[in-house]
Amino acid sequence: MIDSHCHLDHEPLISDLDDILKRSKNIGIKKILTICTSLKSFESILKIILADKIIYGTFGIHPHEVDNNHVSKNTILTKVNNEKIIGIGETGLDFYYNNSKKEKQIDSFKKHIEASIDSNLPLIVHSRNAEEETYNTLDYYKGDKPKILMHCFTGSYSFFKEMEKLNSYFSASGIITFKNSKDLQDTFAKIPNDKLLVETDSPFLAPIPMRGKKNEPSFIKYTVQKLSELKNINISEMSDITTNNFEKLFFNK
């Protein structure tokens, strides 16, 4: 298994990193991708990726953070010049909270997309209450064929069908285990197996049966289990599918 999206720089994960890694390895996790959200978080990530060979990182500015974290395309390209920094993001659009101005979010998103194209690194996309704007922004660059990963995908079925046109990958989080997520479960049941990844987004969004606890990478097994049920295949096969998809997207394997 591979946790394709977590935040090891957040508490309580960072102060318990040794035990987090032990529990992760005990359930068969082969890689963990810890995600950057701001310039400050990147400083922590550069240290965390040295803690163990299974940990990799990204560089990006979360849409909540763009008002206070302005970066140019060249800055992004400089930050990802590291063999253990394997993706760009998370970036994207969040018009639910509007913690940053819409215009600045879109401008930052475009810079990340262009850096992803120039570096040939996958783009990790956050989209909330912004399906049309997210698709339109990415569609503008479709001729450059960016590698797109829709992180913690909770979008509508119609949004999935639009993003599928851009050859996107879709990552399932613990949300698919929630009882009130029937529509999302139905959508993931229809997403092609070769476009599926899994993530915890820890320390957030702990899956059932761990709801109420701080999430961690080892909880990925519950999301894999639920996804295997939705696809009517065994857990081992789903683990292999999502692992292979991660390796293909991030390492061209």
PDB file of C-alpha atoms in Angstrom:
ATOM      1  CA  MET A   1       0.000   0.000   0.000  1.00  0.00           C
ATOM      2  CA  ILE A   2       0.981   3.623  -0.551  1.00  0.00           C
ATOM      3  CA  ASP A   3      -0.426   6.651   1.249  1.00  0.00           C
ATOM      4  CA  SER A   4      -0.418   9.154  -1.596  1.00  0.00           C
ATOM      5  CA  HIS A   5      -1.349  12.188   0.496  1.00  0.00           C
ATOM      6  CA  CYS A   6      -0.754  12.996   4.159  1.00  0.00           C
ATOM      7  CA  HIS A   7       0.624  15.830   6.257  1.00  0.00           C
ATOM      8  CA  LEU A   8       3.430  14.475   8.417  1.00  0.00           C
ATOM      9  CA  ASP A   9       4.438  18.033   9.331  1.00  0.00           C
ATOM     10  CA  HIS A  10       1.189  18.418  11.298  1.00  0.00           C
ATOM     11  CA  GLU A  11       0.667  17.407  14.906  1.00  0.00           C
ATOM     12  CA  PRO A  12       0.255  14.859  16.306  1.00  0.00           C
ATOM     13  CA  LEU A  13       2.094  13.087  13.481  1.00  0.00           C
ATOM     14  CA  ILE A  14       5.410  14.935  13.458  1.00  0.00           C
ATOM     15  CA  SER A  15       6.082  14.466  17.180  1.00  0.00           C
ATOM     16  CA  ASP A  16       5.300  10.745  16.907  1.00  0.00           C
ATOM     17  CA  LEU A  17       6.995  10.116  13.583  1.00  0.00           C
ATOM     18  CA  ASP A  18       9.000   7.039  14.619  1.00  0.00           C
ATOM     19  CA  ASP A  19       5.923   5.170  15.841  1.00  0.00           C
ATOM     20  CA  ILE A  20       3.856   6.422  12.885  1.00  0.00           C
ATOM     21  CA  LEU A  21       6.435   4.866  10.570  1.00  0.00           C
ATOM     22  CA  LYS A  22       6.539   1.598  12.521  1.00  0.00           C
ATOM     23  CA  ARG A  23       2.761   1.210  12.344  1.00  0.00           C
ATOM     24  CA  SER A  24       2.799   2.121   8.661  1.00  0.00           C
ATOM     25  CA  LYS A  25       5.419  -0.490   7.816  1.00  0.00           C
ATOM     26  CA  ASN A  26       3.652  -3.099   9.933  1.00  0.00           C
ATOM     27  CA  ILE A  27       0.573  -2.950   7.696  1.00  0.00           C
ATOM     28  CA  GLY A  28       2.638  -3.050   4.509  1.00  0.00           C
ATOM     29  CA  ILE A  29       2.966   0.596   3.471  1.00  0.00           C
ATOM     30  CA  LYS A  30       5.811   0.942   0.970  1.00  0.00           C
ATOM     31  CA  LYS A  31       5.776   4.709   0.406  1.00  0.00           C
ATOM     32  CA  ILE A  32       4.312   7.777   2.102  1.00  0.00           C
ATOM     33  CA  LEU A  33       3.914  11.105   0.306  1.00  0.00           C
ATOM     34  CA  THR A  34       3.836  14.057   2.680  1.00  0.00           C
ATOM     35  CA  ILE A  35       2.255  17.119   1.123  1.00  0.00           C
ATOM     36  CA  CYS A  36       3.375  20.747   1.210  1.00  0.00           C
ATOM     37  CA  THR A  37       0.814  23.516   1.794  1.00  0.00           C
ATOM     38  CA  SER A  38       2.967  26.607   2.404  1.00  0.00           C
ATOM     39  CA  LEU A  39       6.531  27.880   2.336  1.00  0.00           C
ATOM     40  CA  LYS A  40       6.796  27.207   6.078  1.00  0.00           C
ATOM     41  CA  SER A  41       5.548  23.633   5.765  1.00  0.00           C
ATOM     42  CA  PHE A  42       8.136  22.972   3.058  1.00  0.00           C
ATOM     43  CA  GLU A  43      10.907  23.698   5.544  1.00  0.00           C
ATOM     44  CA  SER A  44       9.572  20.871   7.727  1.00  0.00           C
ATOM     45  CA  ILE A  45       9.054  18.536   4.788  1.00  0.00           C
ATOM     46  CA  LEU A  46      12.698  18.872   3.720  1.00  0.00           C
ATOM     47  CA  LYS A  47      13.659  17.485   7.131  1.00  0.00           C
ATOM     48  CA  ILE A  48      10.933  14.828   7.272  1.00  0.00           C
ATOM     49  CA  ILE A  49      11.880  13.244   3.933  1.00  0.00           C
ATOM     50  CA  LEU A  50      15.306  12.501   5.399  1.00  0.00           C
ATOM     51  CA  ALA A  51      13.813  10.520   8.291  1.00  0.00           C
ATOM     52  CA  ASP A  52      13.146   7.372   6.258  1.00  0.00           C
ATOM     53  CA  LYS A  53      13.593   6.133   2.720  1.00  0.00           C
ATOM     54  CA  ILE A  54       9.847   5.457   2.338  1.00  0.00           C
ATOM     55  CA  ILE A  55       8.951   9.142   2.820  1.00  0.00           C
ATOM     56  CA  TYR A  56       8.694  11.472  -0.170  1.00  0.00           C
ATOM     57  CA  GLY A  57       7.486  15.049  -0.395  1.00  0.00           C
ATOM     58  CA  THR A  58       5.972  17.714  -2.625  1.00  0.00           C
ATOM     59  CA  PHE A  59       6.095  21.464  -2.976  1.00  0.00           C
ATOM     60  CA  GLY A  60       3.002  23.593  -3.373  1.00  0.00           C
ATOM     61  CA  ILE A  61       0.862  26.340  -1.913  1.00  0.00           C
ATOM     62  CA  HIS A  62      -2.602  25.301  -0.733  1.00  0.00           C
ATOM     63  CA  PRO A  63      -5.405  27.575  -2.001  1.00  0.00           C
ATOM     64  CA  HIS A  64      -6.072  28.624   1.614  1.00  0.00           C
ATOM     65  CA  GLU A  65      -2.511  29.933   1.856  1.00  0.00           C
ATOM     66  CA  VAL A  66      -1.939  31.824  -1.394  1.00  0.00           C
ATOM     67  CA  ASP A  67      -2.660  35.309  -0.025  1.00  0.00           C
ATOM     68  CA  ASN A  68       0.361  34.995   2.272  1.00  0.00           C
ATOM     69  CA  ASN A  69       2.554  32.692   0.175  1.00  0.00           C
ATOM     70  CA  HIS A  70       3.173  34.204  -3.234  1.00  0.00           C
ATOM     71  CA  VAL A  71       5.421  32.079  -5.438  1.00  0.00           C
ATOM     72  CA  SER A  72       6.450  32.323  -9.081  1.00  0.00           C
ATOM     73  CA  LYS A  73       6.686  29.415 -11.500  1.00  0.00           C
ATOM     74  CA  ASN A  74      10.477  29.631 -11.290  1.00  0.00           C
ATOM     75  CA  THR A  75      10.352  29.445  -7.492  1.00  0.00           C
ATOM     76  CA  ILE A  76       8.286  26.267  -7.701  1.00  0.00           C
ATOM     77  CA  LEU A  77      10.712  24.759 -10.194  1.00  0.00           C
ATOM     78  CA  THR A  78      13.632  25.560  -7.893  1.00  0.00           C
ATOM     79  CA  LYS A  79      11.921  23.943  -4.894  1.00  0.00           C
ATOM     80  CA  VAL A  80      11.233  20.674  -6.714  1.00  0.00           C
ATOM     81  CA  ASN A  81      14.843  20.215  -7.773  1.00  0.00           C
ATOM     82  CA  ASN A  82      15.267  17.381  -5.280  1.00  0.00           C
ATOM     83  CA  GLU A  83      14.991  13.654  -6.037  1.00  0.00           C
ATOM     84  CA  LYS A  84      12.707  13.100  -3.036  1.00  0.00           C
ATOM     85  CA  ILE A  85      10.336  15.932  -3.981  1.00  0.00           C
ATOM     86  CA  ILE A  86       8.187  14.111  -6.503  1.00  0.00           C
ATOM     87  CA  GLY A  87       5.067  16.236  -6.989  1.00  0.00           C
ATOM     88  CA  ILE A  88       3.690  19.770  -7.201  1.00  0.00           C
ATOM     89  CA  GLY A  89       0.909  20.714  -4.829  1.00  0.00           C
ATOM     90  CA  GLU A  90      -1.290  20.687  -3.174  1.00  0.00           C
ATOM     91  CA  THR A  91      -2.679  23.451  -5.287  1.00  0.00           C
ATOM     92  CA  GLY A  92      -6.080  24.209  -6.724  1.00  0.00           C
ATOM     93  CA  LEU A  93      -9.232  26.127  -5.859  1.00  0.00           C
ATOM     94  CA  ASP A  94     -11.338  26.271  -2.701  1.00  0.00           C
ATOM     95  CA  PHE A  95     -14.375  28.519  -2.946  1.00  0.00           C
ATOM     96  CA  TYR A  96     -16.042  26.978   0.101  1.00  0.00           C
ATOM     97  CA  TYR A  97     -14.000  28.773   2.744  1.00  0.00           C
ATOM     98  CA  ASN A  98     -12.564  31.514   0.530  1.00  0.00           C
ATOM     99  CA  ASN A  99      -9.601  31.912   2.876  1.00  0.00           C
ATOM    100  CA  SER A 100      -7.773  33.501  -0.064  1.00  0.00           C
ATOM    101  CA  LYS A 101      -9.084  35.741  -2.827  1.00  0.00           C
ATOM    102  CA  LYS A 102     -10.440  33.862  -5.847  1.00  0.00           C
ATOM    103  CA  GLU A 103      -8.277  35.751  -8.317  1.00  0.00           C
ATOM    104  CA  LYS A 104      -5.127  34.943  -6.349  1.00  0.00           C
ATOM    105  CA  GLN A 105      -6.135  31.285  -6.058  1.00  0.00           C
ATOM    106  CA  ILE A 106      -6.587  31.000  -9.814  1.00  0.00           C
ATOM    107  CA  ASP A 107      -3.310  32.808 -10.520  1.00  0.00           C
ATOM    108  CA  SER A 108      -1.414  30.547  -8.117  1.00  0.00           C
ATOM    109  CA  PHE A 109      -3.090  27.458  -9.575  1.00  0.00           C
ATOM    110  CA  LYS A 110      -1.932  28.419 -13.058  1.00  0.00           C
ATOM    111  CA  LYS A 111       1.658  28.889 -11.900  1.00  0.00           C
ATOM    112  CA  HIS A 112       1.610  25.422 -10.333  1.00  0.00           C
ATOM    113  CA  ILE A 113       0.152  23.882 -13.494  1.00  0.00           C
ATOM    114  CA  GLU A 114       2.825  25.498 -15.654  1.00  0.00           C
ATOM    115  CA  ALA A 115       5.574  24.345 -13.284  1.00  0.00           C
ATOM    116  CA  SER A 116       4.126  20.831 -13.377  1.00  0.00           C
ATOM    117  CA  ILE A 117       4.234  20.849 -17.162  1.00  0.00           C
ATOM    118  CA  ASP A 118       7.795  22.206 -17.280  1.00  0.00           C
ATOM    119  CA  SER A 119       9.087  19.726 -14.698  1.00  0.00           C
ATOM    120  CA  ASN A 120       6.944  16.764 -15.821  1.00  0.00           C
ATOM    121  CA  LEU A 121       5.953  16.209 -12.192  1.00  0.00           C
ATOM    122  CA  PRO A 122       2.406  15.238 -11.170  1.00  0.00           C
ATOM    123  CA  LEU A 123       0.069  18.035 -10.103  1.00  0.00           C
ATOM    124  CA  ILE A 124      -1.850  17.390  -6.875  1.00  0.00           C
ATOM    125  CA  VAL A 125      -5.164  19.228  -7.113  1.00  0.00           C
ATOM    126  CA  HIS A 126      -7.482  20.364  -4.324  1.00  0.00           C
ATOM    127  CA  SER A 127     -10.946  21.362  -5.510  1.00  0.00           C
ATOM    128  CA  ARG A 128     -13.876  22.359  -3.311  1.00  0.00           C
ATOM    129  CA  ASN A 129     -16.981  24.201  -4.471  1.00  0.00           C
ATOM    130  CA  ALA A 130     -15.057  25.021  -7.636  1.00  0.00           C
ATOM    131  CA  GLU A 131     -15.707  22.203 -10.087  1.00  0.00           C
ATOM    132  CA  GLU A 132     -16.333  24.345 -13.158  1.00  0.00           C
ATOM    133  CA  GLU A 133     -13.421  26.693 -12.502  1.00  0.00           C
ATOM    134  CA  THR A 134     -11.056  23.803 -11.714  1.00  0.00           C
ATOM    135  CA  TYR A 135     -11.925  21.982 -14.911  1.00  0.00           C
ATOM    136  CA  ASN A 136     -11.773  25.090 -17.092  1.00  0.00           C
ATOM    137  CA  THR A 137      -8.381  26.107 -15.715  1.00  0.00           C
ATOM    138  CA  LEU A 138      -6.896  22.660 -16.299  1.00  0.00           C
ATOM    139  CA  ASP A 139      -8.614  22.233 -19.663  1.00  0.00           C
ATOM    140  CA  TYR A 140      -6.809  25.349 -20.939  1.00  0.00           C
ATOM    141  CA  TYR A 141      -3.527  23.420 -20.588  1.00  0.00           C
ATOM    142  CA  LYS A 142      -4.761  20.070 -21.956  1.00  0.00           C
ATOM    143  CA  GLY A 143      -2.519  20.342 -25.011  1.00  0.00           C
ATOM    144  CA  ASP A 144       0.479  20.155 -22.658  1.00  0.00           C
ATOM    145  CA  LYS A 145      -0.917  16.991 -21.039  1.00  0.00           C
ATOM    146  CA  PRO A 146      -0.225  17.767 -17.382  1.00  0.00           C
ATOM    147  CA  LYS A 147      -0.186  14.778 -15.015  1.00  0.00           C
ATOM    148  CA  ILE A 148      -3.223  15.428 -12.829  1.00  0.00           C
ATOM    149  CA  LEU A 149      -4.099  13.821  -9.502  1.00  0.00           C
ATOM    150  CA  MET A 150      -7.425  14.857  -7.984  1.00  0.00           C
ATOM    151  CA  HIS A 151      -6.604  14.624  -4.291  1.00  0.00           C
ATOM    152  CA  CYS A 152      -9.283  13.510  -1.809  1.00  0.00           C
ATOM    153  CA  PHE A 153     -11.789  13.430  -4.652  1.00  0.00           C
ATOM    154  CA  THR A 154     -15.289  14.255  -3.413  1.00  0.00           C
ATOM    155  CA  GLY A 155     -16.662  15.720  -6.616  1.00  0.00           C
ATOM    156  CA  SER A 156     -19.823  14.903  -8.481  1.00  0.00           C
ATOM    157  CA  TYR A 157     -20.048  12.121 -11.037  1.00  0.00           C
ATOM    158  CA  SER A 158     -20.298  14.732 -13.798  1.00  0.00           C
ATOM    159  CA  PHE A 159     -17.090  16.374 -12.530  1.00  0.00           C
ATOM    160  CA  PHE A 160     -15.355  13.002 -12.622  1.00  0.00           C
ATOM    161  CA  LYS A 161     -16.468  12.535 -16.239  1.00  0.00           C
ATOM    162  CA  GLU A 162     -15.096  15.968 -17.168  1.00  0.00           C
ATOM    163  CA  MET A 163     -11.779  15.374 -15.409  1.00  0.00           C
ATOM    164  CA  GLU A 164     -11.545  11.935 -16.988  1.00  0.00           C
ATOM    165  CA  LYS A 165     -11.238  13.715 -20.346  1.00  0.00           C
ATOM    166  CA  LEU A 166      -7.971  15.197 -19.055  1.00  0.00           C
ATOM    167  CA  ASN A 167      -6.605  11.736 -18.206  1.00  0.00           C
ATOM    168  CA  SER A 168      -6.743  12.493 -14.483  1.00  0.00           C
ATOM    169  CA  TYR A 169      -6.133  10.155 -11.585  1.00  0.00           C
ATOM    170  CA  PHE A 170      -8.509  10.178  -8.601  1.00  0.00           C
ATOM    171  CA  SER A 171      -7.506   9.576  -4.991  1.00  0.00           C
ATOM    172  CA  ALA A 172      -9.931   8.058  -2.482  1.00  0.00           C
ATOM    173  CA  SER A 173      -9.729   9.187   1.131  1.00  0.00           C
ATOM    174  CA  GLY A 174     -11.456   7.928   4.265  1.00  0.00           C
ATOM    175  CA  ILE A 175     -14.537   9.873   3.205  1.00  0.00           C
ATOM    176  CA  ILE A 176     -15.578   6.924   1.032  1.00  0.00           C
ATOM    177  CA  THR A 177     -16.064   4.904   4.242  1.00  0.00           C
ATOM    178  CA  PHE A 178     -18.599   7.381   5.661  1.00  0.00           C
ATOM    179  CA  LYS A 179     -22.226   6.264   5.763  1.00  0.00           C
ATOM    180  CA  ASN A 180     -23.468   9.522   4.213  1.00  0.00           C
ATOM    181  CA  SER A 181     -21.136   9.233   1.201  1.00  0.00           C
ATOM    182  CA  LYS A 182     -23.309   6.986  -0.973  1.00  0.00           C
ATOM    183  CA  ASP A 183     -23.064   9.214  -4.059  1.00  0.00           C
ATOM    184  CA  LEU A 184     -19.279   9.375  -3.755  1.00  0.00           C
ATOM    185  CA  GLN A 185     -19.091   5.608  -3.281  1.00  0.00           C
ATOM    186  CA  ASP A 186     -21.156   5.144  -6.440  1.00  0.00           C
ATOM    187  CA  THR A 187     -18.785   7.434  -8.331  1.00  0.00           C
ATOM    188  CA  PHE A 188     -15.674   5.600  -7.166  1.00  0.00           C
ATOM    189  CA  ALA A 189     -17.266   2.306  -8.162  1.00  0.00           C
ATOM    190  CA  LYS A 190     -17.309   3.676 -11.735  1.00  0.00           C
ATOM    191  CA  ILE A 191     -13.820   5.179 -11.854  1.00  0.00           C
ATOM    192  CA  PRO A 192     -11.514   2.933 -13.926  1.00  0.00           C
ATOM    193  CA  ASN A 193      -9.178   0.834 -11.798  1.00  0.00           C
ATOM    194  CA  ASP A 194      -6.114   2.171 -13.610  1.00  0.00           C
ATOM    195  CA  LYS A 195      -6.932   5.721 -12.407  1.00  0.00           C
ATOM    196  CA  LEU A 196      -7.350   5.000  -8.689  1.00  0.00           C
ATOM    197  CA  LEU A 197      -5.083   5.983  -5.794  1.00  0.00           C
ATOM    198  CA  VAL A 198      -5.678   6.030  -2.040  1.00  0.00           C
ATOM    199  CA  GLU A 199      -4.740   8.486   0.666  1.00  0.00           C
ATOM    200  CA  THR A 200      -5.362   9.310   4.307  1.00  0.00           C
ATOM    201  CA  ASP A 201      -5.028  13.123   4.214  1.00  0.00           C
ATOM    202  CA  SER A 202      -3.933  12.515   7.809  1.00  0.00           C
ATOM    203  CA  PRO A 203      -4.170  13.846  10.426  1.00  0.00           C
ATOM    204  CA  PHE A 204      -7.599  14.708   9.000  1.00  0.00           C
ATOM    205  CA  LEU A 205     -10.548  12.560   7.829  1.00  0.00           C
ATOM    206  CA  ALA A 206     -10.007   9.373   9.805  1.00  0.00           C
ATOM    207  CA  PRO A 207     -11.960   6.550   8.155  1.00  0.00           C
ATOM    208  CA  ILE A 208     -14.547   4.346   9.780  1.00  0.00           C
ATOM    209  CA  PRO A 209     -13.942   2.576  12.176  1.00  0.00           C
ATOM    210  CA  MET A 210     -11.390   5.145  13.428  1.00  0.00           C
ATOM    211  CA  ARG A 211     -13.669   8.206  13.284  1.00  0.00           C
ATOM    212  CA  GLY A 212     -12.973  10.649  16.101  1.00  0.00           C
ATOM    213  CA  LYS A 213      -9.292   9.769  16.230  1.00  0.00           C
ATOM    214  CA  LYS A 214      -6.420  11.637  14.650  1.00  0.00           C
ATOM    215  CA  ASN A 215      -5.827   9.988  11.294  1.00  0.00           C
ATOM    216  CA  GLU A 216      -2.459   8.487  10.363  1.00  0.00           C
ATOM    217  CA  PRO A 217      -0.996   6.642   7.346  1.00  0.00           C
ATOM    218  CA  SER A 218      -1.569   3.166   8.821  1.00  0.00           C
ATOM    219  CA  PHE A 219      -5.325   3.806   8.657  1.00  0.00           C
ATOM    220  CA  ILE A 220      -5.056   3.632   4.854  1.00  0.00           C
ATOM    221  CA  LYS A 221      -5.998  -0.045   5.123  1.00  0.00           C
ATOM    222  CA  TYR A 222      -9.620   0.860   5.872  1.00  0.00           C
ATOM    223  CA  THR A 223      -9.915   2.988   2.758  1.00  0.00           C
ATOM    224  CA  VAL A 224      -8.332   0.246   0.639  1.00  0.00           C
ATOM    225  CA  GLN A 225     -10.776  -2.243   2.147  1.00  0.00           C
ATOM    226  CA  LYS A 226     -13.788  -0.065   1.328  1.00  0.00           C
ATOM    227  CA  LEU A 227     -12.553   0.592  -2.195  1.00  0.00           C
ATOM    228  CA  SER A 228     -12.079  -3.132  -2.740  1.00  0.00           C
ATOM    229  CA  GLU A 229     -15.681  -3.707  -1.630  1.00  0.00           C
ATOM    230  CA  LEU A 230     -16.939  -1.047  -4.055  1.00  0.00           C
ATOM    231  CA  LYS A 231     -14.983  -2.691  -6.860  1.00  0.00           C
ATOM    232  CA  ASN A 232     -15.863  -6.237  -5.786  1.00  0.00           C
ATOM    233  CA  ILE A 233     -12.248  -7.391  -5.719  1.00  0.00           C
ATOM    234  CA  ASN A 234     -10.066  -8.574  -2.842  1.00  0.00           C
ATOM    235  CA  ILE A 235      -8.023  -6.222  -0.708  1.00  0.00           C
ATOM    236  CA  SER A 236      -4.696  -7.579  -1.917  1.00  0.00           C
ATOM    237  CA  GLU A 237      -5.602  -6.889  -5.537  1.00  0.00           C
ATOM    238  CA  MET A 238      -6.797  -3.369  -4.719  1.00  0.00           C
ATOM    239  CA  SER A 239      -3.570  -2.705  -2.813  1.00  0.00           C
ATOM    240  CA  ASP A 240      -1.597  -3.772  -5.868  1.00  0.00           C
ATOM    241  CA  ILE A 241      -3.729  -1.681  -8.233  1.00  0.00           C
ATOM    242  CA  THR A 242      -3.405   1.548  -6.258  1.00  0.00           C
ATOM    243  CA  THR A 243       0.296   0.955  -5.573  1.00  0.00           C
ATOM    244  CA  ASN A 244       1.028   0.335  -9.241  1.00  0.00           C
ATOM    245  CA  ASN A 245      -0.925   3.441 -10.236  1.00  0.00           C
ATOM    246  CA  PHE A 246       1.113   5.553  -7.820  1.00  0.00           C
ATOM    247  CA  GLU A 247       4.354   4.144  -9.204  1.00  0.00           C
ATOM    248  CA  LYS A 248       3.216   4.822 -12.762  1.00  0.00           C
ATOM    249  CA  LEU A 249       2.134   8.390 -12.042  1.00  0.00           C
ATOM    250  CA  PHE A 250       5.035   9.488  -9.836  1.00  0.00           C
ATOM    251  CA  PHE A 251       7.894   7.279 -11.055  1.00  0.00           C
ATOM    252  CA  ASN A 252       6.868   6.424 -14.637  1.00  0.00           C
ATOM    253  CA  LYS A 253       7.008   2.716 -13.788  1.00  0.00           C
TER     254      LYS A 253
END
